[in-house]
Amino acid sequence: MKKFKFLISLFLIILPFQSVNSEIIIMSACDDKQDEFLKNEYILNLNELIMTRNYVYKEKTYQKYRITDLSVKKSNSYVRNIYEEDGKIFTHKHGYPQFYTQIFFEKGKQEIFLKTVLNDEEGISKISTCRKVEKFKEES
């Protein structure tokens, strides 16, 4: 019983000194080939495996989309699940098995790509370049 109490005590002493590291990458000031933004940023939390995109359209772009879709908001945010594979960070597939799209990032690079797959034919296009990339190591 003494050994058991000793192990529990040791565990309780060591536990607070253990730290969990996570990496967060913030890609901001991202341009777009098609639209104009006041704010366009991607936050990649590699510990929780989520990507958050925050954006605010410029007035001209907002009005372009508002004409055909009244649900469009001038500023918006969305969250996607992500995973890492071969030094790249992918969002989960969006679409059907025969046709889907994914956003992906290459670690250490400023470009953002769109992968489109149609009947096993793959296409990759650059959708954005970010002027500012920050990496943070979070300890808890």
Tab-separated table of C-alpha atoms in Angstrom:
chain	number	residue	atom	x	y	z
A	1	MET	CA	0.000	0.000	0.000
A	2	LYS	CA	2.916	2.357	0.738
A	3	LYS	CA	4.326	1.799	-2.745
A	4	PHE	CA	0.958	2.559	-4.296
A	5	LYS	CA	0.661	5.832	-2.336
A	6	PHE	CA	4.232	6.707	-3.323
A	7	LEU	CA	3.466	6.156	-7.027
A	8	ILE	CA	0.289	8.250	-6.813
A	9	SER	CA	2.204	11.050	-5.033
A	10	LEU	CA	4.986	10.912	-7.606
A	11	PHE	CA	2.465	11.047	-10.433
A	12	LEU	CA	0.743	14.089	-8.902
A	13	ILE	CA	4.075	15.865	-8.492
A	14	ILE	CA	5.307	15.162	-12.032
A	15	LEU	CA	1.989	15.809	-13.809
A	16	PRO	CA	1.997	19.625	-13.449
A	17	PHE	CA	5.478	19.803	-14.993
A	18	GLN	CA	4.422	17.925	-18.094
A	19	SER	CA	3.591	20.263	-20.922
A	20	VAL	CA	1.657	19.724	-24.092
A	21	ASN	CA	2.954	21.476	-27.198
A	22	SER	CA	0.779	22.447	-30.089
A	23	GLU	CA	1.556	24.323	-33.237
A	24	ILE	CA	-0.640	27.092	-34.595
A	25	ILE	CA	0.001	28.647	-38.005
A	26	ILE	CA	-1.689	31.917	-38.919
A	27	MET	CA	-1.653	32.852	-42.589
A	28	SER	CA	-2.945	36.391	-43.092
A	29	ALA	CA	-3.101	39.151	-45.707
A	30	CYS	CA	-3.947	36.494	-48.289
A	31	ASP	CA	-4.790	37.620	-51.805
A	32	ASP	CA	-7.227	35.795	-54.023
A	33	LYS	CA	-7.253	35.302	-57.769
A	34	GLN	CA	-10.989	35.866	-58.068
A	35	ASP	CA	-12.210	38.051	-55.177
A	36	GLU	CA	-11.071	41.058	-53.156
A	37	PHE	CA	-10.977	41.017	-49.371
A	38	LEU	CA	-10.441	43.502	-46.577
A	39	LYS	CA	-9.401	40.530	-44.434
A	40	ASN	CA	-8.584	36.994	-45.515
A	41	GLU	CA	-6.814	34.717	-43.039
A	42	TYR	CA	-6.403	31.026	-42.305
A	43	ILE	CA	-5.631	29.716	-38.818
A	44	LEU	CA	-4.312	26.150	-38.724
A	45	ASN	CA	-4.386	24.518	-35.293
A	46	LEU	CA	-2.303	21.375	-35.746
A	47	ASN	CA	-3.029	20.118	-32.235
A	48	GLU	CA	-6.818	20.200	-32.570
A	49	LEU	CA	-6.614	19.465	-36.332
A	50	ILE	CA	-8.888	22.324	-37.376
A	51	MET	CA	-8.606	25.168	-39.850
A	52	THR	CA	-10.501	28.388	-39.267
A	53	ARG	CA	-10.908	30.832	-42.121
A	54	ASN	CA	-11.920	34.418	-41.363
A	55	TYR	CA	-12.679	36.829	-44.159
A	56	VAL	CA	-14.297	40.165	-44.936
A	57	TYR	CA	-15.239	40.969	-48.529
A	58	LYS	CA	-14.537	44.324	-50.115
A	59	GLU	CA	-17.778	46.064	-51.098
A	60	LYS	CA	-17.484	45.257	-54.827
A	61	THR	CA	-17.015	41.512	-54.210
A	62	TYR	CA	-19.766	41.470	-51.589
A	63	GLN	CA	-22.243	43.077	-53.996
A	64	LYS	CA	-21.249	40.623	-56.775
A	65	TYR	CA	-22.228	37.617	-54.620
A	66	ARG	CA	-25.172	39.348	-52.934
A	67	ILE	CA	-26.948	39.760	-56.297
A	68	THR	CA	-27.404	35.991	-56.685
A	69	ASP	CA	-27.422	34.870	-53.030
A	70	LEU	CA	-29.105	36.919	-50.292
A	71	SER	CA	-27.579	34.728	-47.574
A	72	VAL	CA	-24.044	36.014	-48.354
A	73	LYS	CA	-22.512	37.937	-45.462
A	74	LYS	CA	-19.903	40.644	-45.813
A	75	SER	CA	-17.787	39.019	-43.114
A	76	ASN	CA	-17.773	35.370	-42.260
A	77	SER	CA	-15.848	32.581	-40.629
A	78	TYR	CA	-15.873	28.827	-41.090
A	79	VAL	CA	-14.107	25.842	-39.573
A	80	ARG	CA	-12.924	22.671	-41.322
A	81	ASN	CA	-11.207	19.550	-40.037
A	82	ILE	CA	-7.655	19.055	-41.298
A	83	TYR	CA	-5.009	16.345	-41.408
A	84	GLU	CA	-1.305	16.152	-42.263
A	85	GLU	CA	0.172	13.981	-44.977
A	86	ASP	CA	3.672	14.116	-46.537
A	87	GLY	CA	4.438	17.639	-45.240
A	88	LYS	CA	1.119	19.001	-46.473
A	89	ILE	CA	-1.956	20.004	-44.533
A	90	PHE	CA	-5.287	19.057	-46.135
A	91	THR	CA	-8.863	19.912	-45.273
A	92	HIS	CA	-11.198	16.940	-45.305
A	93	LYS	CA	-12.745	16.130	-48.666
A	94	HIS	CA	-15.777	18.206	-49.602
A	95	GLY	CA	-18.126	16.539	-52.065
A	96	TYR	CA	-18.749	13.012	-53.273
A	97	PRO	CA	-16.333	10.125	-53.850
A	98	GLN	CA	-16.370	10.738	-57.638
A	99	PHE	CA	-15.982	14.520	-57.319
A	100	TYR	CA	-14.500	16.379	-54.370
A	101	THR	CA	-12.380	19.381	-53.480
A	102	GLN	CA	-9.836	20.029	-50.746
A	103	ILE	CA	-7.867	23.068	-49.683
A	104	PHE	CA	-4.247	22.278	-48.901
A	105	PHE	CA	-1.175	24.027	-47.555
A	106	GLU	CA	2.481	23.112	-47.768
A	107	LYS	CA	4.281	23.571	-44.476
A	108	GLY	CA	6.617	26.538	-44.562
A	109	LYS	CA	5.127	28.037	-47.735
A	110	GLN	CA	2.868	31.032	-48.308
A	111	GLU	CA	0.662	29.569	-51.040
A	112	ILE	CA	-2.742	27.983	-50.611
A	113	PHE	CA	-3.914	25.396	-53.136
A	114	LEU	CA	-7.183	23.795	-54.189
A	115	LYS	CA	-7.167	20.129	-55.123
A	116	THR	CA	-10.072	19.026	-57.317
A	117	VAL	CA	-10.677	15.361	-58.113
A	118	LEU	CA	-13.145	14.167	-60.747
A	119	ASN	CA	-13.299	10.404	-61.459
A	120	ASP	CA	-9.729	9.931	-60.174
A	121	GLU	CA	-8.412	12.781	-62.376
A	122	GLU	CA	-6.666	15.276	-60.120
A	123	GLY	CA	-6.236	19.002	-60.701
A	124	ILE	CA	-4.338	21.437	-58.491
A	125	SER	CA	-4.566	25.211	-58.673
A	126	LYS	CA	-3.148	27.985	-56.540
A	127	ILE	CA	-5.978	29.976	-54.993
A	128	SER	CA	-4.102	32.393	-52.780
A	129	THR	CA	-0.753	33.699	-51.592
A	130	CYS	CA	-0.407	35.032	-48.062
A	131	ARG	CA	1.948	37.906	-47.333
A	132	LYS	CA	2.237	37.056	-43.637
A	133	VAL	CA	2.793	33.603	-42.101
A	134	GLU	CA	3.275	33.245	-38.345
A	135	LYS	CA	3.977	30.052	-36.416
A	136	PHE	CA	3.324	29.714	-32.728
A	137	LYS	CA	4.213	26.955	-30.331
A	138	GLU	CA	1.623	26.853	-27.596
A	139	GLU	CA	2.478	25.209	-24.302
A	140	SER	CA	-0.017	24.183	-21.684
